[in-house]
Coordinates of C-alpha atoms and ligand atoms in Angstrom, one line a residue:
M1 CA -36.1 41.9 80.2
H2 CA -34.5 43.3 76.9
D3 CA -36.0 43.3 74.1
V4 CA -33.9 41.3 71.9
V5 CA -30.8 39.9 73.1
V6 CA -29.1 39.2 69.5
L7 CA -25.7 36.1 69.6
G8 CA -22.8 36.8 67.4
A9 CA -20.9 40.2 66.5
G10 CA -19.6 40.3 63.9
P11 CA -21.3 42.0 60.9
V12 CA -24.6 40.6 61.3
G13 CA -24.8 40.8 64.7
L14 CA -23.7 44.3 65.2
V15 CA -26.0 45.9 61.7
A16 CA -29.0 43.8 64.1
A17 CA -28.0 45.4 67.0
G18 CA -27.3 48.7 65.9
L19 CA -30.7 48.8 63.7
L20 CA -32.6 47.7 66.9
G21 CA -31.2 50.5 68.8
R22 CA -31.3 52.9 66.1
L23 CA -35.1 52.0 66.6
G24 CA -35.6 52.5 70.5
R25 CA -35.2 49.0 71.5
D26 CA -33.7 47.9 73.9
V27 CA -31.0 45.2 72.7
A28 CA -28.2 43.2 74.2
L29 CA -25.1 41.8 72.5
V30 CA -23.2 39.2 73.7
E31 CA -20.2 38.3 71.8
R32 CA -17.1 35.9 73.1
H33 CA -14.5 38.1 71.9
P34 CA -12.7 40.5 73.9
N35 CA -12.2 42.8 71.6
L36 CA -13.3 43.7 67.6
Y37 CA -11.5 40.2 65.3
N38 CA -10.2 42.7 63.4
L39 CA -9.9 40.6 60.8
P40 CA -11.7 40.5 57.1
R41 CA -13.5 37.6 56.1
A42 CA -16.0 39.7 53.6
G43 CA -14.1 42.0 50.8
H44 CA -16.9 43.2 48.5
V45 CA -20.2 44.4 50.1
D46 CA -23.0 46.3 47.5
H47 CA -25.3 49.7 47.2
E48 CA -27.5 48.6 49.8
V49 CA -25.9 47.5 52.1
V50 CA -24.1 50.7 52.0
R51 CA -27.6 52.4 52.5
T52 CA -27.9 50.4 55.8
L53 CA -24.1 51.3 57.5
Q54 CA -25.4 55.3 56.3
L55 CA -28.8 54.4 58.2
L56 CA -26.2 53.1 61.4
D57 CA -24.0 56.6 60.4
C58 CA -21.1 54.3 59.4
T59 CA -20.2 55.5 56.2
D60 CA -17.7 57.9 56.8
T61 CA -14.7 55.8 58.0
F62 CA -15.7 52.9 55.3
L63 CA -15.8 55.4 52.6
K64 CA -12.4 57.0 53.2
D65 CA -11.1 53.2 52.4
A66 CA -13.2 51.9 50.5
I67 CA -12.7 51.1 46.4
A68 CA -15.3 51.5 44.3
C69 CA -14.8 49.1 41.4
E70 CA -14.3 50.2 38.2
T71 CA -14.9 46.3 36.7
Y72 CA -14.4 43.1 37.5
T73 CA -12.9 40.8 34.7
M74 CA -12.9 37.1 34.2
R75 CA -9.5 36.1 32.0
N76 CA -8.3 32.5 31.2
G77 CA -5.0 31.2 31.8
K78 CA -3.5 32.3 28.1
G79 CA -5.2 35.8 29.6
E80 CA -7.9 36.4 27.3
L81 CA -10.7 37.9 28.7
L82 CA -13.8 36.2 29.3
A83 CA -16.4 38.2 31.1
E84 CA -16.1 42.2 31.9
F85 CA -18.9 42.6 34.9
P86 CA -19.3 46.9 34.9
W87 CA -19.1 47.2 39.1
A88 CA -18.9 51.5 38.0
S89 CA -23.3 51.5 37.6
E90 CA -24.3 53.7 39.6
G91 CA -26.6 52.2 42.5
I92 CA -30.6 53.0 42.8
S93 CA -29.4 53.5 46.1
G94 CA -27.6 56.5 46.4
Y95 CA -23.9 54.4 45.9
P96 CA -22.2 53.0 42.9
S97 CA -23.0 50.0 42.7
D98 CA -19.9 48.0 43.9
F99 CA -17.3 48.5 46.5
M100 CA -14.1 47.0 47.6
M101 CA -13.6 47.3 51.4
Y102 CA -11.6 46.5 54.3
Q103 CA -13.9 44.7 56.9
P104 CA -12.6 46.0 60.2
T105 CA -13.0 49.4 58.8
M106 CA -16.4 48.7 58.6
E107 CA -16.9 46.8 61.8
D108 CA -14.3 49.4 63.9
P109 CA -17.4 52.2 63.6
L110 CA -20.5 49.7 63.2
H111 CA -19.4 48.9 67.1
S112 CA -18.7 52.2 68.5
Q113 CA -21.9 53.3 67.3
L114 CA -23.3 50.7 69.7
C115 CA -21.0 51.9 72.8
D116 CA -22.4 55.1 72.3
D117 CA -26.0 54.1 71.8
P118 CA -27.6 54.0 75.6
T119 CA -30.2 51.0 74.3
V120 CA -27.6 49.0 73.6
S121 CA -25.8 46.6 76.1
L122 CA -22.1 45.0 75.2
Y123 CA -21.6 41.3 76.4
R124 CA -17.9 40.8 74.9
G125 CA -16.2 38.2 76.7
F126 CA -18.9 36.2 77.1
E127 CA -19.3 32.6 75.7
I128 CA -22.6 31.6 75.7
E129 CA -24.0 28.6 76.7
N130 CA -27.5 28.3 76.4
V131 CA -30.4 29.9 74.5
V132 CA -33.7 28.5 76.3
P133 CA -37.4 29.2 75.4
G134 CA -39.6 30.3 78.4
D135 CA -43.3 30.9 77.4
D136 CA -43.0 34.9 76.7
F137 CA -39.3 34.7 76.7
V138 CA -36.1 33.4 76.0
E139 CA -33.4 32.8 78.2
V140 CA -29.0 33.3 77.5
H141 CA -26.7 31.9 79.3
A142 CA -23.0 33.1 78.8
T143 CA -20.1 32.4 80.6
S144 CA -16.7 34.5 81.3
P145 CA -13.7 33.5 82.0
A146 CA -11.3 34.5 84.4
A147 CA -8.8 37.3 82.6
E148 CA -5.2 38.7 83.0
A149 CA -4.9 42.0 83.4
D150 CA -3.2 42.6 80.1
E151 CA -3.8 45.8 77.5
F152 CA -7.1 45.5 76.3
G153 CA -8.1 45.7 80.0
P154 CA -7.8 45.2 84.1
A155 CA -8.0 41.4 85.4
R156 CA -11.5 40.5 85.4
A157 CA -13.3 37.4 87.6
A158 CA -15.2 34.4 85.2
E159 CA -18.6 35.7 85.4
S160 CA -21.9 34.0 83.9
I161 CA -24.7 35.9 83.2
V162 CA -28.3 35.2 82.5
L163 CA -30.8 37.6 79.9
R164 CA -33.9 37.4 79.1
A165 CA -35.5 39.0 76.3
R166 CA -39.0 39.0 74.0
Y167 CA -37.0 37.5 71.3
V168 CA -33.4 36.5 70.2
I169 CA -31.7 37.1 66.5
A170 CA -28.5 34.3 66.3
A171 CA -26.2 35.1 64.2
D172 CA -23.8 33.2 66.0
G173 CA -21.4 32.1 62.2
G174 CA -21.9 29.4 60.2
R175 CA -21.4 27.0 62.6
S176 CA -24.2 28.3 65.1
Q177 CA -23.9 27.0 68.1
T178 CA -27.5 28.8 69.0
R179 CA -28.7 26.4 65.3
E180 CA -27.9 23.0 66.7
Q181 CA -29.2 23.2 69.9
L182 CA -32.5 24.7 68.3
G183 CA -32.3 20.7 66.6
I184 CA -32.5 23.4 62.9
E185 CA -30.8 21.3 59.4
R186 CA -29.6 22.9 56.3
Y187 CA -29.9 21.3 53.3
D188 CA -27.1 21.0 51.5
L189 CA -26.7 22.4 47.6
G190 CA -23.6 20.2 47.0
Y191 CA -21.1 22.5 46.9
S192 CA -17.7 22.3 49.0
E193 CA -14.0 23.4 47.6
E194 CA -10.9 24.6 49.8
W195 CA -9.5 27.8 48.6
L196 CA -6.5 28.9 50.2
N197 CA -6.4 32.3 51.2
A198 CA -4.0 35.3 51.4
D199 CA -5.0 38.7 52.8
C200 CA -2.5 41.5 52.0
R201 CA -1.8 44.8 53.5
R202 CA -0.2 46.9 51.0
K203 CA 3.8 48.8 51.7
R204 CA 3.6 50.6 48.0
P205 CA 1.5 50.9 45.2
V206 CA 1.6 47.5 42.6
H207 CA 0.7 47.7 39.4
L208 CA -1.3 43.7 38.3
E209 CA -2.2 42.4 34.8
L210 CA -5.0 42.1 36.3
D211 CA -6.6 44.3 38.8
T212 CA -9.7 43.0 39.9
G213 CA -11.3 38.8 39.8
Q214 CA -10.0 36.2 38.3
W215 CA -7.9 34.1 36.3
C216 CA -9.7 31.0 35.3
D217 CA -6.9 29.1 34.9
P218 CA -7.0 25.3 35.3
E219 CA -3.6 25.1 36.4
R220 CA -4.7 27.6 39.6
P221 CA -8.2 29.1 39.6
T222 CA -6.9 33.1 41.4
T223 CA -9.0 35.6 42.8
V224 CA -7.3 39.1 43.1
L225 CA -8.8 42.0 44.7
P226 CA -7.8 44.8 46.1
L227 CA -9.7 44.7 49.8
G228 CA -9.6 48.4 50.0
H229 CA -7.0 51.5 49.4
R230 CA -4.3 49.6 51.7
H231 CA -4.8 45.7 51.4
R232 CA -5.1 43.2 48.1
R233 CA -7.0 40.1 49.3
F234 CA -5.1 36.6 46.6
E235 CA -7.2 33.4 46.7
W236 CA -6.3 29.9 44.7
R237 CA -8.6 26.5 44.6
L238 CA -6.6 23.8 46.6
L239 CA -5.8 21.6 43.8
P240 CA -6.1 17.6 44.0
G241 CA -3.9 16.2 46.9
E242 CA -3.1 19.6 48.1
T243 CA -4.4 19.5 52.0
A244 CA -4.7 22.7 54.1
E245 CA -2.1 22.2 56.2
Q246 CA 0.5 22.4 53.5
M247 CA -1.5 25.3 52.3
S248 CA -1.2 27.2 55.5
D249 CA 2.8 27.0 55.2
P250 CA 3.7 30.9 54.1
A251 CA 6.0 29.7 51.6
V252 CA 3.4 28.5 49.9
A253 CA 2.0 32.1 49.6
W254 CA 5.1 33.8 48.4
E255 CA 5.6 31.4 45.3
L256 CA 2.2 31.6 44.9
L257 CA 2.2 35.8 44.3
A258 CA 6.2 35.5 43.2
R259 CA 4.1 34.0 40.0
L260 CA 1.6 37.0 40.0
G261 CA 5.7 39.7 40.5
L262 CA 5.0 40.1 43.9
T263 CA 7.2 40.0 46.5
A264 CA 8.1 41.1 50.6
D265 CA 8.8 44.8 49.1
D266 CA 5.6 44.7 47.9
L267 CA 2.9 43.4 50.4
S268 CA 3.1 41.6 53.5
I269 CA 1.0 39.0 54.6
V270 CA -2.1 39.7 57.0
R271 CA -3.4 36.4 57.2
Q272 CA -3.2 33.3 55.8
H273 CA -5.8 30.6 55.7
V274 CA -7.8 27.8 54.1
W275 CA -11.1 28.2 53.9
N276 CA -13.6 25.6 52.5
F277 CA -16.0 27.0 50.7
E278 CA -19.9 26.0 51.0
A279 CA -23.1 26.1 50.4
K280 CA -25.6 25.7 53.3
I281 CA -29.3 26.7 54.2
A282 CA -31.2 26.0 57.4
S283 CA -34.5 24.7 56.8
Q284 CA -36.5 26.7 59.2
W285 CA -35.2 30.1 59.6
S286 CA -36.8 30.4 63.2
R287 CA -38.1 28.5 65.9
G288 CA -40.2 30.6 68.5
R289 CA -38.8 33.5 69.1
V290 CA -36.0 32.6 67.9
F291 CA -34.5 33.9 64.4
L292 CA -31.0 32.6 62.3
A293 CA -29.7 35.1 60.7
G294 CA -26.9 35.6 58.7
D295 CA -24.4 33.0 58.5
A296 CA -26.1 31.2 61.1
A297 CA -28.8 30.6 58.2
H298 CA -27.4 30.5 54.8
T299 CA -23.5 29.7 54.0
M300 CA -22.6 30.7 50.6
P301 CA -19.1 30.8 48.2
P302 CA -18.0 33.9 48.0
F303 CA -17.3 33.9 44.3
Q304 CA -20.5 36.8 43.9
G305 CA -19.5 38.9 47.2
Q306 CA -22.7 38.0 48.9
G307 CA -22.6 36.3 51.4
M308 CA -22.5 39.2 54.6
C309 CA -24.4 41.0 51.8
S310 CA -26.8 38.4 52.4
G311 CA -27.0 38.2 56.1
I312 CA -27.1 42.4 56.3
R313 CA -30.5 42.4 54.2
D314 CA -31.8 39.3 56.8
A315 CA -30.5 41.9 59.6
N316 CA -32.9 45.0 57.7
N317 CA -35.7 42.7 57.4
L318 CA -35.8 41.5 60.7
A319 CA -35.1 44.6 62.3
W320 CA -38.2 46.9 61.6
K321 CA -41.0 43.9 62.1
L322 CA -39.4 42.7 65.6
D323 CA -40.3 46.8 66.6
L324 CA -43.4 46.7 65.1
V325 CA -43.7 43.8 67.2
L326 CA -43.0 44.7 69.9
R327 CA -44.6 48.3 69.6
G328 CA -47.7 46.4 69.5
V329 CA -47.9 47.9 66.2
S330 CA -48.1 44.3 65.0
S331 CA -49.1 40.4 65.3
P332 CA -46.0 38.1 66.1
A333 CA -47.4 36.6 62.1
L334 CA -45.6 39.5 60.7
L335 CA -42.9 37.8 61.7
D336 CA -43.7 34.1 59.6
T337 CA -42.2 36.6 56.4
Y338 CA -39.1 37.1 58.0
Q339 CA -37.7 33.4 56.0
S340 CA -40.6 33.5 52.9
E341 CA -39.5 37.4 51.9
R342 CA -35.7 36.0 52.3
E343 CA -35.5 33.0 51.3
P344 CA -35.7 33.1 47.7
N345 CA -33.2 36.0 47.3
L346 CA -31.1 34.1 49.2
L347 CA -31.5 31.5 47.0
A348 CA -30.6 33.0 44.0
W349 CA -27.5 34.7 45.2
T350 CA -26.2 31.4 46.2
H351 CA -27.2 29.9 43.4
L352 CA -25.6 32.7 41.1
S353 CA -22.4 32.6 42.9
I354 CA -22.3 28.2 42.9
E355 CA -22.1 29.1 39.0
T356 CA -20.0 32.3 38.8
G357 CA -17.9 29.7 41.3
K358 CA -18.6 26.7 38.3
V359 CA -16.7 29.2 36.0
T360 CA -13.9 30.4 37.1
S361 CA -12.5 27.2 39.4
V362 CA -12.5 24.9 36.5
L363 CA -9.7 22.1 36.7
D364 CA -10.4 19.9 33.5
P365 CA -8.0 21.8 31.1
E366 CA -10.8 20.6 29.0
L367 CA -13.7 21.3 30.2
A368 CA -11.9 25.5 30.5
A369 CA -11.6 25.1 26.6
A370 CA -14.8 24.3 26.1
R371 CA -15.9 27.0 28.9
D372 CA -13.3 29.4 27.0
E373 CA -14.8 28.7 23.3
A374 CA -18.7 29.0 24.9
F375 CA -17.4 32.6 26.4
R376 CA -15.6 33.6 22.7
T377 CA -18.8 32.8 20.7
G378 CA -21.4 34.2 22.6
N379 CA -22.6 30.8 24.1
A380 CA -21.7 31.0 28.1
P381 CA -24.7 29.7 29.9
A382 CA -26.7 32.3 31.3
M383 CA -26.7 33.1 34.6
P384 CA -29.1 32.7 37.8
T385 CA -31.3 36.7 38.4
I386 CA -32.3 38.1 41.4
P387 CA -36.0 38.1 41.5
P388 CA -38.4 40.6 43.6
L389 CA -38.8 40.3 46.8
T390 CA -42.4 38.6 47.6
G391 CA -44.3 39.2 51.1
I392 CA -45.1 42.7 51.8
A393 CA -45.5 44.1 48.4
R394 CA -47.8 45.1 46.1
S395 CA -48.4 42.0 43.1
Q396 CA -47.1 44.5 40.4
P397 CA -43.9 45.7 38.4
G398 CA -41.6 48.1 40.0
A399 CA -43.0 46.4 43.7
G400 CA -40.5 44.6 45.9
E401 CA -37.5 45.7 44.0
L402 CA -35.0 48.3 45.6
S403 CA -36.3 51.9 46.9
L404 CA -34.2 55.5 44.9
Q405 CA -32.1 57.2 46.9
A406 CA -31.2 59.9 45.7
L407 CA -30.1 63.6 47.0
V408 CA -32.6 66.2 47.9
R409 CA -33.0 69.7 49.7
R410 CA -34.9 70.4 53.1
G411 CA -34.3 73.7 53.9
C412 CA -31.3 74.8 54.0
T413 CA -30.3 70.9 54.4
E414 CA -28.7 69.0 51.0
G415 CA -28.0 65.5 51.2
L416 CA -29.3 62.4 50.8
F417 CA -32.7 61.1 51.2
D418 CA -32.5 58.9 54.2
D419 CA -30.3 61.6 55.7
V420 CA -32.9 64.8 55.5
I421 CA -35.4 62.8 55.8
G422 CA -34.7 59.8 57.6
G423 CA -35.0 56.1 57.5
G424 CA -38.6 54.2 57.9
F425 CA -41.8 54.0 55.9
T426 CA -42.0 56.6 53.4
V427 CA -45.0 58.2 50.9
V428 CA -43.5 59.8 48.3
S429 CA -44.9 61.6 45.8
T430 CA -43.7 63.6 42.5
V431 CA -46.8 65.8 42.2
A432 CA -48.8 65.8 45.6
D433 CA -48.4 65.9 49.3
P434 CA -49.5 62.7 49.8
A435 CA -50.9 63.9 52.9
S436 CA -53.7 65.5 51.4
M437 CA -55.4 62.5 49.3
L438 CA -55.4 59.4 52.5
D439 CA -58.2 60.2 55.9
P440 CA -57.7 60.7 58.8
Q441 CA -57.7 56.7 59.7
Q442 CA -54.6 56.1 56.9
L443 CA -52.8 59.1 58.4
A444 CA -53.1 57.9 61.6
F445 CA -51.9 54.4 60.6
L446 CA -48.8 55.6 58.5
S447 CA -48.0 57.4 62.0
S448 CA -48.2 54.0 64.4
I449 CA -45.7 53.0 61.8
G450 CA -43.6 56.6 61.6
A451 CA -43.6 56.5 58.0
H452 CA -42.4 59.9 56.0
L453 CA -45.0 61.3 53.8
V454 CA -42.9 63.6 51.4
H455 CA -44.1 65.8 48.6
V456 CA -40.6 65.9 46.7
G457 CA -40.7 68.7 44.2
G458 CA -42.8 70.5 46.9
D459 CA -41.6 71.1 50.0
V460 CA -38.9 68.7 49.2
V461 CA -36.3 69.8 46.3
D462 CA -35.4 66.5 44.1
V463 CA -32.3 68.2 43.3
E464 CA -30.8 66.2 40.8
G465 CA -34.7 65.2 38.9
K466 CA -34.1 61.9 40.2
Y467 CA -37.2 60.9 41.8
A468 CA -39.5 63.0 38.9
A469 CA -37.4 60.9 36.2
H470 CA -38.0 57.5 38.2
L471 CA -40.9 57.7 39.2
A472 CA -42.5 58.9 35.5
A473 CA -40.0 55.3 34.2
Q474 CA -43.1 53.5 36.2
G475 CA -46.3 55.6 35.6
W476 CA -46.0 56.7 39.0
E477 CA -47.2 59.8 40.7
V478 CA -46.5 58.5 44.5
V479 CA -44.4 55.7 45.8
V480 CA -44.7 53.6 48.6
T481 CA -41.6 52.0 50.4
R482 CA -40.2 49.9 53.5
P483 CA -37.4 50.6 55.9
D484 CA -35.3 48.0 54.1
F485 CA -35.4 50.1 51.5
Y486 CA -38.3 47.8 49.0
V487 CA -40.4 49.2 47.2
F488 CA -43.7 48.1 48.7
G489 CA -46.1 49.8 45.2
G490 CA -47.0 52.3 43.4
G491 CA -49.3 54.1 41.4
S492 CA -51.2 57.1 40.5
L493 CA -51.9 60.0 43.5
A494 CA -56.0 58.7 43.4
E495 CA -54.5 55.3 44.4
L496 CA -53.1 56.3 47.1
P497 CA -56.0 55.4 50.0
G498 CA -55.7 52.0 48.8
I499 CA -52.2 51.5 48.3
I500 CA -52.2 52.9 52.2
N501 CA -55.2 50.3 53.0
E502 CA -53.3 47.6 51.5
L503 CA -50.1 47.6 52.9
R504 CA -52.4 48.5 56.7
G505 CA -53.8 44.5 55.8
H506 CA -50.0 43.6 56.2
I507 CA -48.7 45.6 58.5
E508 CA -52.1 45.3 61.1
V509 CA -51.8 41.6 60.9
Ligands
FAD601 C1 -12.9 33.7 51.7 C2 -14.3 34.4 52.3 C3 -14.4 35.4 51.5 C4 -15.8 36.0 51.7 N1 -15.9 37.5 50.7 C5 -17.2 37.8 51.2 C6 -17.7 39.3 50.7 O1 -16.4 39.8 49.6 N2 -18.8 40.4 50.3 C7 -19.9 39.3 51.0 O2 -21.1 39.9 51.4 N3 -19.2 38.2 52.4 C8 -18.1 37.4 51.9 N4 -17.9 36.0 52.9 C9 -19.0 36.3 53.5 C10 -18.6 36.7 55.2 O3 -18.0 36.6 55.3 C11 -20.2 35.8 55.8 O4 -21.3 35.8 55.5 C12 -20.3 37.1 57.2 O5 -19.2 37.0 57.8 C13 -21.1 36.5 58.0 O6 -20.9 37.3 59.1 P1 -22.1 36.9 60.5 O7 -21.8 37.9 60.9 O8 -23.2 35.9 60.2 O9 -21.4 35.4 61.1 P2 -19.7 35.9 62.0 O10 -18.8 36.5 61.0 O11 -18.7 34.1 61.6 O12 -19.5 35.6 63.2 C14 -20.4 35.0 64.2 C15 -20.2 36.0 65.6 O13 -20.4 35.3 66.3 C16 -19.7 34.7 67.6 N5 -19.7 33.6 68.1 C17 -20.1 32.4 67.6 N6 -20.6 31.5 68.8 C18 -20.8 32.3 70.1 C19 -20.6 32.1 71.2 N7 -20.7 30.5 71.4 N8 -20.8 32.5 71.9 C20 -19.8 33.6 72.0 N9 -20.0 34.9 70.6 C21 -19.8 33.5 69.2 C22 -18.5 34.2 66.7 O14 -17.2 35.0 67.9 C23 -18.3 36.1 65.6 O15 -18.4 37.3 66.6 C24 -17.0 35.3 52.3 C25 -16.7 34.7 53.1 C26 -14.8 34.0 53.1 C27 -15.0 33.4 53.9

């Protein structure tokens, strides 16, 4: 009996298994590909996701190749600037706000980490056949076909396995068989566009008129992105009458690359594929003991680079809640907050992605001219904003936002907060030791959820003064944060006992 079986070792499944393993849970991860997939899908990650990778000790290889972009630029067909987004801003999580990366550089260390984690069992090369709910467990049936010896390993006989777990996280992608089996429908936000994607490896430095962003050219909407230091991505919207089959011809990609001044001397194509960008969301993100996460629960067009980031947020939201339930600290009712907390954030990113796509991919020249005029005159439509998380968060400004991670020093160790202090719940005060304000029951509760109580400015040094400035800007002396980095709430030190009692009310359900 495992604690959790994770279905699918895409980025979301890898992170979910990693986070649960880190918490000491007994996890099994089942994936049909015998080896790492080794091709990119996602290109952009934000600082929140990088902080999650940091928790899993997986940032070293990733940061060596990832690029913290300066700006994301949108130009029209004539080259006029429509919009420019500052991507070099400092993210609150301790990293630049946005990175472009080559996905295998993120997945390789995640996979290696899992291989070294004694609490995680990896079942690669297994096709998930069925997910069968039991009374207080779920059974996962999977099979592995016989395989000849090859460069990846010795010959294998066919094998069937049945895994039992208290809970299942289905991160088996947009076509999730588990979602289908559970009979969970998806609702469609009505976006559907086909784009040709060419992921390329650079042979030499390339200098493009537009390095990172979009040519919003009605004759051929085009996206140009670096994927880390060694790769680049190009995307072209299919025009009416063009088919996926036609556009999959390598000659087509080379012809389109030539229009950007690029030839086979500059790049080799790693993968050419026509994707259908759509926005579909599962009406229910769980059924019984099975939870959908990542693309299995939702897909969105990639114009904000947030599909995978959203899935990793799902994993981060679920992991600590499952841990508390499995440890008996919380009742399963805590898990009811998964969809209600995640869905508003996901919907906001999906709408923002769709609206960005509408700006980018206009094909009608008159509509494109009207769009350009709107940008020129400052009348571009307002974009949806991302709301703070509500649920296990106080109802006050600043709660439900991402918490600050900055440099601290304890003793001789200096580094980012999570590395020096550790992840999980934290109670951080800039004026005194938070423990001094709490009674034994409150301290026992905080201990049961593994919270770190920290006096930044006391025994822990606020190296750049960022904690003092951040809390002062909120008018707070203390802040309580959740393991997925979201602020539960804050206030004066005198208010802390009340804040902890409120947190207790949410956790000890
Ligand atoms: C062109 C493009 C660009 C994108 N750019 C970005 C971006 O810049 N940033 C971003 O955040 N997102 C981006 N996305 C979205 C991102 O790629 C997805 O959201 C992300 O890959 C979803 O991860 P996942 O782990 O949920 O699913 P997947 O990556 O699909 O992984 C699912 C896994 O489950 C396994 N599986 C499925 N069924 C079974 C079965 N029956 N048995 C065994 N194993 C099974 C699969 O083999 C796979 O490994 C982009 C998507 C596209 C198409």
